PDB file of C-alpha atoms in Angstrom:
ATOM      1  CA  UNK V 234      84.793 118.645  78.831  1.00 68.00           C
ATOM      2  CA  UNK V 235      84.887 116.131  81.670  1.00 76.00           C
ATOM      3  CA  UNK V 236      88.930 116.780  83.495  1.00 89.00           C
ATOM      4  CA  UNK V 237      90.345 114.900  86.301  1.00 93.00           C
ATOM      5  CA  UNK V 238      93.523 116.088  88.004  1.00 93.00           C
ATOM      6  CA  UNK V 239      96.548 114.841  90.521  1.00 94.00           C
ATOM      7  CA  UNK V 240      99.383 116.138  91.032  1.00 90.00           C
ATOM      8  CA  UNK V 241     102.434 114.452  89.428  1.00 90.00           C
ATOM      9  CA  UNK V 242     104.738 113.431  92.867  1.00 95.00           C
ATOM     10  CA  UNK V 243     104.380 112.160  96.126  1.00 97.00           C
ATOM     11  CA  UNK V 244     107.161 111.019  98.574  1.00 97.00           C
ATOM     12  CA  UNK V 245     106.450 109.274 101.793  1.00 97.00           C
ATOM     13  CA  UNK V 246     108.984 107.827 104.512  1.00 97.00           C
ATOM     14  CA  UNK V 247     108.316 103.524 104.797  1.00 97.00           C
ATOM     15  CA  UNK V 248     105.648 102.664 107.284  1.00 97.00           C
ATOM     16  CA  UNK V 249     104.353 106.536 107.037  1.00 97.00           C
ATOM     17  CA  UNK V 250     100.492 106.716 105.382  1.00 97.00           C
ATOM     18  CA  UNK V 251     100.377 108.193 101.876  1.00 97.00           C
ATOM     19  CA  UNK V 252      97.705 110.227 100.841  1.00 98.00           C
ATOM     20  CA  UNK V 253      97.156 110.720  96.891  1.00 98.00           C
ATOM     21  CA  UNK V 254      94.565 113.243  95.930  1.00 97.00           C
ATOM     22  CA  UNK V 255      92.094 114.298  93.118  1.00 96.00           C
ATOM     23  CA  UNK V 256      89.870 116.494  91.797  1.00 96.00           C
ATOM     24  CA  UNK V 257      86.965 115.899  88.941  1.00 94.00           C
ATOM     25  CA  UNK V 258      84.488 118.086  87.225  1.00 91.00           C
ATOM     26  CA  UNK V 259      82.050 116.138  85.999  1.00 87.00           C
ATOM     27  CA  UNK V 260      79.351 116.494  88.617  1.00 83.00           C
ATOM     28  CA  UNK V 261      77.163 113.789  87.177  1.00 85.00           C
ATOM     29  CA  UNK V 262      80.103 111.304  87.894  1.00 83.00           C
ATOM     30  CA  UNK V 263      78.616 107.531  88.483  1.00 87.00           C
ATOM     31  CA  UNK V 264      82.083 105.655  89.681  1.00 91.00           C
ATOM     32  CA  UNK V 265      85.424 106.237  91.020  1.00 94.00           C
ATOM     33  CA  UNK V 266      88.414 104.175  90.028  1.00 95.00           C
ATOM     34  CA  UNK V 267      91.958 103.995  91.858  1.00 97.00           C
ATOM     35  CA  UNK V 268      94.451 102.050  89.461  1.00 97.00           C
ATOM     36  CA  UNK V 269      98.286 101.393  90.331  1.00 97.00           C
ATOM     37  CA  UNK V 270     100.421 100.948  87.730  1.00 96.00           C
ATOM     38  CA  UNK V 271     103.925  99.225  88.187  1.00 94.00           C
ATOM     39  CA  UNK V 272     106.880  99.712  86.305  1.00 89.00           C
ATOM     40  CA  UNK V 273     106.567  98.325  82.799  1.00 85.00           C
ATOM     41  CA  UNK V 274     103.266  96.415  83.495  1.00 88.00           C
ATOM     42  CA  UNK V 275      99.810  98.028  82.508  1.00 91.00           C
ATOM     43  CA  UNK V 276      97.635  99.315  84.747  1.00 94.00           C
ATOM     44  CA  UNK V 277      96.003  97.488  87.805  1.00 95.00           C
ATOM     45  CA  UNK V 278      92.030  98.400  89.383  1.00 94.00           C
ATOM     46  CA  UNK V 279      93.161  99.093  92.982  1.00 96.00           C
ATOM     47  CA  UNK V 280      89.749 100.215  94.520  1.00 95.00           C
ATOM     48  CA  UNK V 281      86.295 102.420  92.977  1.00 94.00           C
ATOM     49  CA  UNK V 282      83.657 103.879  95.030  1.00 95.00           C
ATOM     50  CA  UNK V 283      80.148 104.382  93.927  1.00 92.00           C
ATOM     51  CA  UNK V 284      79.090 107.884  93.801  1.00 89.00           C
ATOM     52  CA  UNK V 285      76.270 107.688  96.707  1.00 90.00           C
ATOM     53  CA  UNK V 286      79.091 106.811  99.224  1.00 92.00           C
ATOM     54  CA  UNK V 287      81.508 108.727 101.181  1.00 94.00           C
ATOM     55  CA  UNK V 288      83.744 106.062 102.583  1.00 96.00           C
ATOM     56  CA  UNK V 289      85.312 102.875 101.066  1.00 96.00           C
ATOM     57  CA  UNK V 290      88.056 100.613 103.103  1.00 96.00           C
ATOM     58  CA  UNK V 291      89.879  97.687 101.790  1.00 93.00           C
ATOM     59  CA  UNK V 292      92.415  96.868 103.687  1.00 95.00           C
ATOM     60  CA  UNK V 293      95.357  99.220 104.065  1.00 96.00           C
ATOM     61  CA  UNK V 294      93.341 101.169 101.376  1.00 97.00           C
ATOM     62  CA  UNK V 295      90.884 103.863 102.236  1.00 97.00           C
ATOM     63  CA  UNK V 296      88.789 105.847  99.989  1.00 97.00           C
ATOM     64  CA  UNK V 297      87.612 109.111 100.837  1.00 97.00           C
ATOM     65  CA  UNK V 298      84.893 110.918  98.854  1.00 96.00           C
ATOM     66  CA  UNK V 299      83.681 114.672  98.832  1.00 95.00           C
ATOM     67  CA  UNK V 300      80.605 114.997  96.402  1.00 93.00           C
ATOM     68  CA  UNK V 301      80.208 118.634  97.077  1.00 92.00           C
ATOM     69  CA  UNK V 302      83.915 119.796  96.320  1.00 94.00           C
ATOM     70  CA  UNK V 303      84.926 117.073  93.612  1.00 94.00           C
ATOM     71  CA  UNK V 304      87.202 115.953  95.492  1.00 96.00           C
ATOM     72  CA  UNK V 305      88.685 111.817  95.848  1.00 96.00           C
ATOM     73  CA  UNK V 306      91.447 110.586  97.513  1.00 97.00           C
ATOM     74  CA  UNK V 307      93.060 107.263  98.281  1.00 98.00           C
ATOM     75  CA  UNK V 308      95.004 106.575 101.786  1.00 98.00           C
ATOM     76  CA  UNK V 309      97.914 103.998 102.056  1.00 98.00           C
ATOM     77  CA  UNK V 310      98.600 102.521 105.496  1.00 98.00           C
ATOM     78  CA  UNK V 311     101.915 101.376 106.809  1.00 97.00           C
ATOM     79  CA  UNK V 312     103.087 102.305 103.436  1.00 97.00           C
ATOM     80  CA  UNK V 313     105.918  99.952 101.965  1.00 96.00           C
ATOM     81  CA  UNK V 314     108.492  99.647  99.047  1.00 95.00           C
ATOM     82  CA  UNK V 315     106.125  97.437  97.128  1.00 94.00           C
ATOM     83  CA  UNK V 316     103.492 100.378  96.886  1.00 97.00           C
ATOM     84  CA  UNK V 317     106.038 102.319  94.897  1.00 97.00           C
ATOM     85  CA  UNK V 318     104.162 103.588  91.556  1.00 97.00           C
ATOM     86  CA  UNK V 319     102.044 105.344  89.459  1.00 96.00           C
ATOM     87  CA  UNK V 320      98.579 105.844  91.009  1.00 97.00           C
ATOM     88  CA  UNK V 321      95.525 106.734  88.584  1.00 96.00           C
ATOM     89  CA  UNK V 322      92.379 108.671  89.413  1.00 96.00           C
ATOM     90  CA  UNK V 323      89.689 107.942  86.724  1.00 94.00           C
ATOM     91  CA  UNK V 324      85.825 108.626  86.952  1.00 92.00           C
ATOM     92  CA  UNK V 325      82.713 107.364  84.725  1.00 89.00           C
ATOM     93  CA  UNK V 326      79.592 108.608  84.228  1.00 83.00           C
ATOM     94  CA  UNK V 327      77.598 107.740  81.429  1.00 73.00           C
ATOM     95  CA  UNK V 328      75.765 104.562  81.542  1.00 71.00           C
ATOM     96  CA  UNK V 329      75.121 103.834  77.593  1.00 72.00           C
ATOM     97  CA  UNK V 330      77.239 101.266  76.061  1.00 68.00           C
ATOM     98  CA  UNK V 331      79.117 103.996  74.549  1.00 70.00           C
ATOM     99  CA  UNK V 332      80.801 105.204  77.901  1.00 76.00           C
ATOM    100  CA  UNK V 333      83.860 105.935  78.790  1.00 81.00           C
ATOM    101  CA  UNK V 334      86.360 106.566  81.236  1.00 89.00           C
ATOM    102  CA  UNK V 335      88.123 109.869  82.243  1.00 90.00           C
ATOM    103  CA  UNK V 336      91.434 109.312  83.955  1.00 92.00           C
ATOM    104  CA  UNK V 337      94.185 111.774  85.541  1.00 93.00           C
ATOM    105  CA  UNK V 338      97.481 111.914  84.456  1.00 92.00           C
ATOM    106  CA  UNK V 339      98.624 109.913  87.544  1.00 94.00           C
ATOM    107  CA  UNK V 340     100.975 110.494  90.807  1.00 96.00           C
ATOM    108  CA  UNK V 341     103.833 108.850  90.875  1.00 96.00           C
ATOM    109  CA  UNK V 342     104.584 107.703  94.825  1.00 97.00           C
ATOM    110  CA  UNK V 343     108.561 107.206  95.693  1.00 97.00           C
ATOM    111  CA  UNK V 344     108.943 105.676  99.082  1.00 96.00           C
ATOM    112  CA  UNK V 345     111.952 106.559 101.224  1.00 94.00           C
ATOM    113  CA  UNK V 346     113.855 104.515 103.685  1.00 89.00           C
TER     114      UNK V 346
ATOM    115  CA  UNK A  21      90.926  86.313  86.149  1.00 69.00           C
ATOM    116  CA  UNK A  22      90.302  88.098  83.607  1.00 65.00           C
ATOM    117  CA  UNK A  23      92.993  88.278  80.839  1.00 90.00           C
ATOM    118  CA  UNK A  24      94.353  90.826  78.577  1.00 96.00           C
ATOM    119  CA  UNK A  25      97.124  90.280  76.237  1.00 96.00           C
ATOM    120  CA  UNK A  26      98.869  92.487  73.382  1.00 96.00           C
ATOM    121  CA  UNK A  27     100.990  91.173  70.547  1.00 91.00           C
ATOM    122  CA  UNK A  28     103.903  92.866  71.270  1.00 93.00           C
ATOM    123  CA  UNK A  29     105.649  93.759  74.419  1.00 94.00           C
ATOM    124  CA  UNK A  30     108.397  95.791  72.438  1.00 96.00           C
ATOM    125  CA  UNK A  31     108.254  96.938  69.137  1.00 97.00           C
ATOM    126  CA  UNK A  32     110.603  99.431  66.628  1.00 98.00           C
ATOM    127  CA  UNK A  33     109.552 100.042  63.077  1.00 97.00           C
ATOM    128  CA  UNK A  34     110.878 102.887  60.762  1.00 98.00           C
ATOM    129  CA  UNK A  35     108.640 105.892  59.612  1.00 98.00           C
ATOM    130  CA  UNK A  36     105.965 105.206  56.901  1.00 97.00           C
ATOM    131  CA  UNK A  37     105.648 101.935  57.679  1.00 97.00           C
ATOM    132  CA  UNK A  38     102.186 100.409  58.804  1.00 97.00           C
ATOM    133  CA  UNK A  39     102.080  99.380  62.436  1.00 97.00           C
ATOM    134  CA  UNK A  40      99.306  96.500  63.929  1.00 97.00           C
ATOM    135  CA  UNK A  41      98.831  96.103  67.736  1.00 98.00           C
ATOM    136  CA  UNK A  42      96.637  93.386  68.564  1.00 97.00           C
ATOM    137  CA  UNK A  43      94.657  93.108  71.757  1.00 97.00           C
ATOM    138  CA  UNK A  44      92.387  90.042  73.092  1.00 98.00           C
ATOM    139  CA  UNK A  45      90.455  89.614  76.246  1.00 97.00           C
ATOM    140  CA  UNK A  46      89.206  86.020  77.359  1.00 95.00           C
ATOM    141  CA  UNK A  47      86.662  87.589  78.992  1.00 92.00           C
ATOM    142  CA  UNK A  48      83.863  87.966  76.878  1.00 93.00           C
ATOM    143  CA  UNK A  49      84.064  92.041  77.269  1.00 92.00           C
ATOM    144  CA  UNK A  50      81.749  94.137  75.407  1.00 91.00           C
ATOM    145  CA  UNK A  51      84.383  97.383  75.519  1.00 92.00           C
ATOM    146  CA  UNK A  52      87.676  98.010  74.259  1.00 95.00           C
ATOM    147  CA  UNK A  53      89.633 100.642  74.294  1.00 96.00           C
ATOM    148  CA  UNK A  54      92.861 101.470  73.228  1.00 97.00           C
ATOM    149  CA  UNK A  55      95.272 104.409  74.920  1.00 97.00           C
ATOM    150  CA  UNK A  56      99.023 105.886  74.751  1.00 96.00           C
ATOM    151  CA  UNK A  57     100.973 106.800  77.745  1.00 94.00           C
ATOM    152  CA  UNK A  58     103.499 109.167  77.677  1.00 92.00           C
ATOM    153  CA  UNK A  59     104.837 110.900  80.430  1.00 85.00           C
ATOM    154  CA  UNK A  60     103.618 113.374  81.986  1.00 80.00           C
ATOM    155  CA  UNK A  61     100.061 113.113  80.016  1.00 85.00           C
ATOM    156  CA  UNK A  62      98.834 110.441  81.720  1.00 86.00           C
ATOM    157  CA  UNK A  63      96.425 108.132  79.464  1.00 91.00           C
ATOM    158  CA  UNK A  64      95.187 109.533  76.313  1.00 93.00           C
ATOM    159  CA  UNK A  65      92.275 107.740  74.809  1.00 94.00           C
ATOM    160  CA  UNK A  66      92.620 106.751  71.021  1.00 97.00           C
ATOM    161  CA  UNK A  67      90.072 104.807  70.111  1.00 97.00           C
ATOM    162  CA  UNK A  68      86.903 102.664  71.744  1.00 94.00           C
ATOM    163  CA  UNK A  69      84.632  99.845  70.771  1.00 94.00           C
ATOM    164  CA  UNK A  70      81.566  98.467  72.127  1.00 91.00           C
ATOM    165  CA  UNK A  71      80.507  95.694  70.498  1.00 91.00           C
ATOM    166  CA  UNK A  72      81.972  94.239  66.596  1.00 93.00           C
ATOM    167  CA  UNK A  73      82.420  96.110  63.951  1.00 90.00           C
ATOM    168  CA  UNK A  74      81.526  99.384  66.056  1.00 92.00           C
ATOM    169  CA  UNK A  75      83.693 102.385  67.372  1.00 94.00           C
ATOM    170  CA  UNK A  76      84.267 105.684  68.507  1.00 93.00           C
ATOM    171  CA  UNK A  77      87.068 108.303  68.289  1.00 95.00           C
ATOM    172  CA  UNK A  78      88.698 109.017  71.373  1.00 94.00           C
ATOM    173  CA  UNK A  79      90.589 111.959  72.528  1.00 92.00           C
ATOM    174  CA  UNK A  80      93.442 111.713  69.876  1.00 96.00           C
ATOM    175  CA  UNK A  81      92.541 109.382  67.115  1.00 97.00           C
ATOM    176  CA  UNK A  82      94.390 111.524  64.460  1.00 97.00           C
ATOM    177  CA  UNK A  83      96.416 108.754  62.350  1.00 96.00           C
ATOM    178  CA  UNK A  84      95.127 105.889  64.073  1.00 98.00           C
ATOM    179  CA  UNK A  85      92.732 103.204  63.034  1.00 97.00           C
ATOM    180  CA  UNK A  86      91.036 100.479  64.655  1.00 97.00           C
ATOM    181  CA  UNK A  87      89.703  97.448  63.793  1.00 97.00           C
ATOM    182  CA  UNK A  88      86.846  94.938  65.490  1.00 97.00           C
ATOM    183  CA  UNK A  89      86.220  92.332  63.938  1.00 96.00           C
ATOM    184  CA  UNK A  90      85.691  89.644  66.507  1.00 96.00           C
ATOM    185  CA  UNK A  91      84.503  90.603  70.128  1.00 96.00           C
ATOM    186  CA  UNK A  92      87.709  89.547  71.559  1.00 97.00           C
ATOM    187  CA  UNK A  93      89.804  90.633  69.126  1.00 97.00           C
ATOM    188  CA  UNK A  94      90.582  94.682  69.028  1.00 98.00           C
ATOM    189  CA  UNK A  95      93.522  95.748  66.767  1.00 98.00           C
ATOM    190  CA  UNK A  96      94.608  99.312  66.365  1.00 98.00           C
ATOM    191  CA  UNK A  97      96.579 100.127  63.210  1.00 98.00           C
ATOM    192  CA  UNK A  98      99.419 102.968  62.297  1.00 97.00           C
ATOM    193  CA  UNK A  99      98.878 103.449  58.444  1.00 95.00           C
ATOM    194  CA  UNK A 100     101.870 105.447  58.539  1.00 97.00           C
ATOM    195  CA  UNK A 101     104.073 105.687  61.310  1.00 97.00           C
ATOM    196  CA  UNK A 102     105.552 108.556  62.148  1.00 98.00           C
ATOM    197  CA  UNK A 103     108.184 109.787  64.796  1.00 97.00           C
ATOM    198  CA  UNK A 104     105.423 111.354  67.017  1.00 97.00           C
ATOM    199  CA  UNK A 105     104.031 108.294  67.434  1.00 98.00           C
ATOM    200  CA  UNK A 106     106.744 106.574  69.562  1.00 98.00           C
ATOM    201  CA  UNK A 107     105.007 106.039  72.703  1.00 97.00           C
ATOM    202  CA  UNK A 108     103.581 102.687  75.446  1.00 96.00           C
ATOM    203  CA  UNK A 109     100.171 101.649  73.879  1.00 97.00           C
ATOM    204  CA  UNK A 110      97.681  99.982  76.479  1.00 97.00           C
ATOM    205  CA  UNK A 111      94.597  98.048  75.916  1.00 97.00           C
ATOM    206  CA  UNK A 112      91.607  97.541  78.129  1.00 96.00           C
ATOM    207  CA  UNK A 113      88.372  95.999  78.048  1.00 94.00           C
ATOM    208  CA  UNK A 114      85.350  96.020  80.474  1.00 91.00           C
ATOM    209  CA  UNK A 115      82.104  94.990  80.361  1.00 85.00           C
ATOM    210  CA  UNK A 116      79.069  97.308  79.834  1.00 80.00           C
ATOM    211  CA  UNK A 117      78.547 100.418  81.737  1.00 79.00           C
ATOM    212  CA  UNK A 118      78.152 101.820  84.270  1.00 79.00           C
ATOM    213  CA  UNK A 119      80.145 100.023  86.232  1.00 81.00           C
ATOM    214  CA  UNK A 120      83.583 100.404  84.523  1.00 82.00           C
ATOM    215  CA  UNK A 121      85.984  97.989  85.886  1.00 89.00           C
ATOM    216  CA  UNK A 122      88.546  98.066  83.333  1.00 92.00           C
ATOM    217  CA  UNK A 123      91.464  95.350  82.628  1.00 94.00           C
ATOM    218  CA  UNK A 124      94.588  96.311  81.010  1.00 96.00           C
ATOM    219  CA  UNK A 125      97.104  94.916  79.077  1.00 96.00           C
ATOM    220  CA  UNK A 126     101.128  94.800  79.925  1.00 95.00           C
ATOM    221  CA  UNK A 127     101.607  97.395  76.594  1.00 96.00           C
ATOM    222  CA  UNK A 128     103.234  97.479  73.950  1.00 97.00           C
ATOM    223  CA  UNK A 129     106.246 100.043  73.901  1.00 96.00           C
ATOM    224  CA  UNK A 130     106.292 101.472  70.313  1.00 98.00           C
ATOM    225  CA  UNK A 131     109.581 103.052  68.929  1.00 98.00           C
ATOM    226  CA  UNK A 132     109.839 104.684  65.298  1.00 98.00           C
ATOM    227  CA  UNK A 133     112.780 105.309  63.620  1.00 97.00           C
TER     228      UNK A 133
END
């Protein structure tokens, strides 16, 4: 079935960028999410990206998309202590009422002084 | 902005007892879904609704049950709680596909004893 993946830890030094990566499979993949999830509070829709688009910037956010090698990732300017937490890569594709989403299992992003 | 709220922000209960989590949006959502975080695993759907009185297994509905009854209303239920399922629940809603902006919940951190 559909998979998304991330890997599990990032560090970054305060005021460095951060750059959190993913990979799908689902080639017939519609959206792409990026959620941020703080400590003991649910999860929070950062940014998404429609399929047809390469490029999405909000901000200190930037989203980056590679159709052809699956491949999403979200950059962090001037990254500070607030941005510390657990960032989701998810992906839908259907378009029935019966969709769903696919998420990875999250990076968690420490920032250092 | 669009609210989500769960009963519970902490809850411990003793094995064999039946568990409700209750979830409502104010956002007249058409989906709701209900997950478990644990770590490491990322988000791990249980359950999903679409409109009253409908849903659909997720990824790991396996002594889980849901219930819809109202279409802001989405309740997940632990007939018999067991050890295993100590874990942070989430809800979300969003409206129809295929754009999936989902809303969470704060979560409710389950404990069995």
């Amino acid at each position: 079935g559909e998979d998304v993946e991330q890997s599990l830890f990032l560090s970054v030094r305060e005021g460095d960028s951060s750059v959190i990566n993913c990979t799908y499979t689902d080639s017939s993949s519609t959206y792409l999410y990026w959620y941020k999830q703080e400590p003991g509070a649910g999860l929070q829709l950062l940014t998404y990206i429609f399929s047809n688009m390469d490029m999405k910037q909000d901000q200190r956010l930037t989203v980056l998309l590679n159709k052809k090698d699956k491949h999403l990732s979200l950059r962090i300017a001037d990254t500070q202590t607030g941005d510390s937490a657990i960032y989701f890569c998810a992906e839908s594709s259907g378009d029935s009422s019966a969709s769903k989403i696919i998420f990875g299992s999250g990076t968690r992003l420490s920032i250092r002084p | 902005d669009v609210k989500v709220t769960q009963s519970s922000r902490y809850l411990v209960k003793r094995t064999g007892e039946k568990v409700f989590l209750e979830c409502v949006q104010d956002m007249d959502h058409e989906n709701m879904f209900w997950y478990r975080q644990d770590p490491g695993l990322g988000l791990r759907l249980i359950y999903f609704s679409y409109d009253v009185k409908m849903k659909e297994k997720g990824d790991i509905p396996e002594g889980y049950s849901v219930s819809r009854e109202k279409k802001e209303r989405f309740s997940l239920i632990l007939e018999s709680a067991s050890t295993n399922q100590t874990s942070m629940y989430l809800c979300a809603s969003n409206p129809s596909p295929p754009l999936q902006k989902q809303y969470f919940g704060p979560g409710t951190r389950l404990t069995v004893t």
